[in-house]
Amino acid sequence: MKMKVINKMLLLAILVLFAAMQAAAFNPENRFDLLLQDGEKLPKYGEDSVNCVINISLYSEFYKQWKASDQTSQSIEEVFKPWRWVFKNCPIGSENTYVNGVNIYQYRIENEKDKAKKEKYIDTLMMIYDQRVQYFPDHYKTGRPQVGSILGRKGIDLYIYAPDRYEDTYNTLKKSIELDGNASDGTVLIYYFRSVIKMARKSKIDSTAIVDAYDKTIDILDYNIKGLEAAGDTRWAENYKNFKGNIDATFEPFA
């Protein structure tokens, strides 16, 4: 136990030194990396750049240990506090804050027995998706819009973790497909179709929407299958055929 405390203190000391070096190297000309719609410039590392870098480094190190252990290491318990500080105080410090945050909170939701706590974790998970849309609407490598993709993942998690929020799920997945069109992910299409059926069963939409959604999702899948086969990508073409088979099977009782 004593050795663990010493190791943790040593790690913290190293991270503090690293953060100080990073902060000293900041060029004031490059501090503002995000221009908001109202013209306000948002600093990449927040108002407290040293603490931002420290907390990013802290949570990242413990997160790395947790992932390396196949999510069995107790280091996950050390992740929450520094991650939450980063999420609140330097939202554009790194897009990994959101990528990793989703994994962290999916784990918390799936391992929490207390219903009230689980609901709070689900709310936080949704906030992670929303904040990523706000600050990282475009992919950092390609520069392409990614809001549709992010909303797709959000909608899937809503469907899985919050079945009572089926209207939110439906609207989120519908928006995702409207944005991504033929580039929609196959899994998103599957969950969208399921959400349409649930909405119809709850009398929130007309039952004819099931047929419309089926036609829409199948058209997108067929478009991708044709393109992938033409490109010689048989593996992904087969994946999309499996997505299509899933939707066909779900639709069968309504045909």
Tab-separated table of C-alpha atoms in Angstrom:
chain	number	residue	atom	x	y	z
A	1	MET	CA	0.000	0.000	0.000
A	2	LYS	CA	2.826	2.377	0.953
A	3	MET	CA	4.629	1.609	-2.314
A	4	LYS	CA	1.459	2.443	-4.287
A	5	VAL	CA	1.214	5.840	-2.558
A	6	ILE	CA	4.881	6.575	-3.291
A	7	ASN	CA	4.477	5.578	-6.941
A	8	LYS	CA	1.402	7.763	-7.272
A	9	MET	CA	3.199	10.757	-5.734
A	10	LEU	CA	6.171	10.202	-8.032
A	11	LEU	CA	3.897	10.064	-11.065
A	12	LEU	CA	2.170	13.265	-9.983
A	13	ALA	CA	5.516	15.029	-9.509
A	14	ILE	CA	6.627	14.009	-12.999
A	15	LEU	CA	3.356	15.177	-14.502
A	16	VAL	CA	3.540	18.526	-12.707
A	17	LEU	CA	7.057	19.049	-14.074
A	18	PHE	CA	5.910	18.076	-17.575
A	19	ALA	CA	2.937	20.424	-17.369
A	20	ALA	CA	5.126	23.279	-16.229
A	21	MET	CA	7.433	22.716	-19.195
A	22	GLN	CA	4.449	22.629	-21.551
A	23	ALA	CA	3.027	25.819	-20.087
A	24	ALA	CA	6.380	27.570	-20.359
A	25	ALA	CA	6.536	26.642	-24.024
A	26	PHE	CA	3.114	28.093	-24.861
A	27	ASN	CA	3.164	30.826	-27.484
A	28	PRO	CA	0.614	33.498	-26.504
A	29	GLU	CA	-0.098	33.995	-30.202
A	30	ASN	CA	-1.400	30.422	-30.384
A	31	ARG	CA	-3.336	30.229	-27.116
A	32	PHE	CA	-6.727	30.699	-28.734
A	33	ASP	CA	-7.579	27.727	-30.859
A	34	LEU	CA	-11.352	27.936	-31.149
A	35	LEU	CA	-13.386	30.870	-32.408
A	36	LEU	CA	-16.955	30.727	-31.127
A	37	GLN	CA	-19.957	31.902	-33.143
A	38	ASP	CA	-20.220	35.116	-31.150
A	39	GLY	CA	-16.598	35.962	-31.975
A	40	GLU	CA	-15.254	34.970	-28.554
A	41	LYS	CA	-11.956	33.107	-28.612
A	42	LEU	CA	-11.695	30.044	-26.384
A	43	PRO	CA	-8.235	29.082	-25.081
A	44	LYS	CA	-7.273	25.502	-25.933
A	45	TYR	CA	-6.059	24.714	-22.426
A	46	GLY	CA	-8.622	26.809	-20.583
A	47	GLU	CA	-7.931	29.637	-18.184
A	48	ASP	CA	-5.630	27.464	-16.064
A	49	SER	CA	-3.334	25.892	-18.652
A	50	VAL	CA	-0.950	24.249	-16.162
A	51	ASN	CA	-3.711	22.439	-14.279
A	52	CYS	CA	-5.305	21.482	-17.571
A	53	VAL	CA	-2.143	19.762	-18.811
A	54	ILE	CA	-1.597	18.129	-15.401
A	55	ASN	CA	-5.105	16.683	-15.311
A	56	ILE	CA	-5.016	15.551	-18.940
A	57	SER	CA	-1.735	13.750	-18.244
A	58	LEU	CA	-3.018	12.260	-14.978
A	59	TYR	CA	-6.256	10.826	-16.280
A	60	SER	CA	-4.603	9.700	-19.537
A	61	GLU	CA	-1.959	7.678	-17.691
A	62	PHE	CA	-4.467	5.926	-15.428
A	63	TYR	CA	-6.817	5.397	-18.376
A	64	LYS	CA	-3.988	3.794	-20.360
A	65	GLN	CA	-3.277	1.397	-17.466
A	66	TRP	CA	-6.966	0.517	-17.222
A	67	LYS	CA	-7.281	-0.213	-20.959
A	68	ALA	CA	-4.075	-2.280	-20.930
A	69	SER	CA	-5.604	-4.468	-18.200
A	70	ASP	CA	-8.731	-5.214	-20.298
A	71	GLN	CA	-10.715	-2.872	-18.052
A	72	THR	CA	-9.959	-4.850	-14.890
A	73	SER	CA	-7.386	-2.570	-13.243
A	74	GLN	CA	-8.475	-0.466	-10.270
A	75	SER	CA	-6.675	2.458	-11.916
A	76	ILE	CA	-10.074	3.365	-13.390
A	77	GLU	CA	-10.960	4.747	-9.947
A	78	GLU	CA	-8.120	7.262	-10.358
A	79	VAL	CA	-9.438	8.438	-13.734
A	80	PHE	CA	-12.720	10.069	-12.736
A	81	LYS	CA	-11.588	13.177	-10.834
A	82	PRO	CA	-8.923	14.468	-13.273
A	83	TRP	CA	-11.059	13.555	-16.297
A	84	ARG	CA	-14.033	15.504	-14.944
A	85	TRP	CA	-11.794	18.515	-14.246
A	86	VAL	CA	-10.617	18.484	-17.868
A	87	PHE	CA	-14.179	18.056	-19.168
A	88	LYS	CA	-15.362	21.097	-17.220
A	89	ASN	CA	-12.364	23.417	-17.436
A	90	CYS	CA	-10.594	22.826	-20.764
A	91	PRO	CA	-13.198	21.409	-23.152
A	92	ILE	CA	-11.053	21.834	-26.278
A	93	GLY	CA	-7.788	20.604	-24.744
A	94	SER	CA	-8.092	17.258	-26.533
A	95	GLU	CA	-10.818	15.437	-28.453
A	96	ASN	CA	-9.709	12.300	-26.609
A	97	THR	CA	-11.448	13.767	-23.553
A	98	TYR	CA	-14.709	12.793	-25.263
A	99	VAL	CA	-13.569	9.568	-26.929
A	100	ASN	CA	-12.196	8.252	-23.630
A	101	GLY	CA	-15.031	9.783	-21.631
A	102	VAL	CA	-17.571	7.669	-23.508
A	103	ASN	CA	-15.665	4.489	-22.623
A	104	ILE	CA	-15.306	5.571	-18.991
A	105	TYR	CA	-19.005	6.282	-18.524
A	106	GLN	CA	-20.180	3.239	-20.438
A	107	TYR	CA	-18.136	1.253	-17.921
A	108	ARG	CA	-19.667	3.144	-14.983
A	109	ILE	CA	-23.205	2.618	-16.281
A	110	GLU	CA	-22.715	-1.100	-16.901
A	111	ASN	CA	-21.175	-1.695	-13.469
A	112	GLU	CA	-23.455	0.502	-11.332
A	113	LYS	CA	-26.219	-1.215	-9.336
A	114	ASP	CA	-27.809	1.908	-7.874
A	115	LYS	CA	-30.556	3.100	-10.244
A	116	ALA	CA	-30.303	6.796	-9.323
A	117	LYS	CA	-26.534	6.838	-9.817
A	118	LYS	CA	-26.882	4.993	-13.106
A	119	GLU	CA	-29.311	7.658	-14.355
A	120	LYS	CA	-26.786	10.371	-13.487
A	121	TYR	CA	-24.063	8.507	-15.354
A	122	ILE	CA	-26.334	8.214	-18.395
A	123	ASP	CA	-26.941	11.970	-18.246
A	124	THR	CA	-23.194	12.571	-18.112
A	125	LEU	CA	-22.652	10.251	-21.080
A	126	MET	CA	-25.163	12.278	-23.097
A	127	MET	CA	-23.398	15.494	-22.046
A	128	ILE	CA	-20.122	14.063	-23.351
A	129	TYR	CA	-21.655	13.525	-26.783
A	130	ASP	CA	-23.286	16.974	-26.774
A	131	GLN	CA	-20.097	18.758	-25.753
A	132	ARG	CA	-18.108	16.921	-28.417
A	133	VAL	CA	-20.624	18.097	-31.026
A	134	GLN	CA	-20.260	21.646	-29.700
A	135	TYR	CA	-16.463	21.807	-29.692
A	136	PHE	CA	-15.406	19.196	-32.267
A	137	PRO	CA	-18.024	19.247	-35.050
A	138	ASP	CA	-15.323	18.384	-37.595
A	139	HIS	CA	-12.897	15.455	-37.537
A	140	TYR	CA	-9.512	16.666	-36.328
A	141	LYS	CA	-7.612	14.685	-38.993
A	142	THR	CA	-9.806	14.879	-42.086
A	143	GLY	CA	-11.611	18.134	-41.350
A	144	ARG	CA	-14.853	16.479	-42.431
A	145	PRO	CA	-18.116	17.065	-40.531
A	146	GLN	CA	-18.674	14.414	-37.851
A	147	VAL	CA	-21.813	15.618	-36.067
A	148	GLY	CA	-23.934	12.940	-37.751
A	149	SER	CA	-21.547	10.217	-36.664
A	150	ILE	CA	-21.416	11.490	-33.067
A	151	LEU	CA	-25.209	11.714	-32.893
A	152	GLY	CA	-25.410	8.172	-34.231
A	153	ARG	CA	-23.299	6.857	-31.358
A	154	LYS	CA	-25.274	8.949	-28.889
A	155	GLY	CA	-28.546	7.522	-30.208
A	156	ILE	CA	-27.296	3.942	-29.949
A	157	ASP	CA	-26.252	4.485	-26.323
A	158	LEU	CA	-29.622	6.074	-25.560
A	159	TYR	CA	-31.362	3.034	-27.046
A	160	ILE	CA	-29.245	0.609	-25.006
A	161	TYR	CA	-28.949	2.408	-21.661
A	162	ALA	CA	-32.143	4.487	-21.522
A	163	PRO	CA	-34.998	2.530	-23.180
A	164	ASP	CA	-37.592	4.865	-21.635
A	165	ARG	CA	-36.140	7.804	-23.573
A	166	TYR	CA	-37.281	6.342	-26.877
A	167	GLU	CA	-38.431	9.695	-28.300
A	168	ASP	CA	-35.002	11.236	-27.729
A	169	THR	CA	-33.444	8.119	-29.220
A	170	TYR	CA	-35.611	8.315	-32.328
A	171	ASN	CA	-34.986	12.036	-32.878
A	172	THR	CA	-31.241	11.682	-32.329
A	173	LEU	CA	-30.842	8.772	-34.747
A	174	LYS	CA	-33.140	10.416	-37.307
A	175	LYS	CA	-30.982	13.558	-37.224
A	176	SER	CA	-27.830	11.459	-37.580
A	177	ILE	CA	-29.122	9.828	-40.771
A	178	GLU	CA	-30.359	13.148	-42.150
A	179	LEU	CA	-26.837	14.537	-41.737
A	180	ASP	CA	-24.853	11.522	-42.940
A	181	GLY	CA	-27.172	10.215	-45.655
A	182	ASN	CA	-25.496	7.447	-47.645
A	183	ALA	CA	-22.475	7.680	-45.341
A	184	SER	CA	-24.564	6.536	-42.359
A	185	ASP	CA	-23.054	3.743	-40.299
A	186	GLY	CA	-24.797	0.378	-40.636
A	187	THR	CA	-25.241	-0.028	-36.883
A	188	VAL	CA	-26.866	3.405	-36.688
A	189	LEU	CA	-29.321	2.329	-39.398
A	190	ILE	CA	-30.219	-0.814	-37.442
A	191	TYR	CA	-30.930	1.084	-34.226
A	192	TYR	CA	-32.777	3.818	-36.090
A	193	PHE	CA	-35.113	1.234	-37.615
A	194	ARG	CA	-35.684	-0.339	-34.205
A	195	SER	CA	-36.443	3.089	-32.725
A	196	VAL	CA	-39.019	3.754	-35.466
A	197	ILE	CA	-40.793	0.494	-34.575
A	198	LYS	CA	-40.789	1.409	-30.888
A	199	MET	CA	-42.202	4.876	-31.642
A	200	ALA	CA	-44.964	3.325	-33.765
A	201	ARG	CA	-45.821	0.821	-31.023
A	202	LYS	CA	-46.059	3.688	-28.533
A	203	SER	CA	-48.392	5.504	-30.979
A	204	LYS	CA	-45.966	8.414	-31.272
A	205	ILE	CA	-45.775	8.095	-35.061
A	206	ASP	CA	-47.969	6.454	-37.687
A	207	SER	CA	-47.285	2.789	-38.386
A	208	THR	CA	-46.652	3.624	-42.053
A	209	ALA	CA	-43.370	5.165	-40.864
A	210	ILE	CA	-42.043	1.622	-40.390
A	211	VAL	CA	-42.274	0.897	-44.117
A	212	ASP	CA	-40.794	4.300	-44.962
A	213	ALA	CA	-37.881	3.735	-42.566
A	214	TYR	CA	-37.306	0.264	-43.973
A	215	ASP	CA	-37.117	1.590	-47.530
A	216	LYS	CA	-34.803	4.413	-46.463
A	217	THR	CA	-32.347	2.235	-44.551
A	218	ILE	CA	-32.277	-0.491	-47.209
A	219	ASP	CA	-31.624	2.093	-49.938
A	220	ILE	CA	-28.607	3.390	-48.006
A	221	LEU	CA	-27.287	-0.117	-47.398
A	222	ASP	CA	-27.758	-1.132	-51.041
A	223	TYR	CA	-25.919	2.008	-52.150
A	224	ASN	CA	-22.956	1.095	-49.946
A	225	ILE	CA	-22.947	-2.584	-50.906
A	226	LYS	CA	-22.847	-1.661	-54.587
A	227	GLY	CA	-20.030	0.845	-54.061
A	228	LEU	CA	-17.956	-1.480	-51.896
A	229	GLU	CA	-18.310	-4.379	-54.317
A	230	ALA	CA	-17.295	-2.120	-57.207
A	231	ALA	CA	-14.219	-1.093	-55.212
A	232	GLY	CA	-13.357	-4.731	-54.483
A	233	ASP	CA	-13.842	-4.314	-50.724
A	234	THR	CA	-15.567	-7.654	-50.154
A	235	ARG	CA	-15.087	-7.635	-46.374
A	236	TRP	CA	-16.991	-4.385	-45.814
A	237	ALA	CA	-19.540	-5.300	-48.480
A	238	GLU	CA	-20.255	-8.445	-46.459
A	239	ASN	CA	-20.613	-6.354	-43.294
A	240	TYR	CA	-23.227	-4.176	-44.977
A	241	LYS	CA	-25.046	-7.271	-46.225
A	242	ASN	CA	-25.196	-8.434	-42.601
A	243	PHE	CA	-26.626	-5.046	-41.571
A	244	LYS	CA	-29.229	-5.448	-44.317
A	245	GLY	CA	-30.066	-8.968	-43.147
A	246	ASN	CA	-30.609	-7.666	-39.620
A	247	ILE	CA	-33.055	-5.009	-40.807
A	248	ASP	CA	-34.823	-7.481	-43.113
A	249	ALA	CA	-35.355	-9.855	-40.183
A	250	THR	CA	-36.665	-7.039	-37.970
A	251	PHE	CA	-39.051	-5.872	-40.690
A	252	GLU	CA	-40.405	-9.344	-41.528
A	253	PRO	CA	-43.368	-9.247	-39.065
A	254	PHE	CA	-44.529	-5.985	-40.670
A	255	ALA	CA	-44.148	-7.045	-44.313
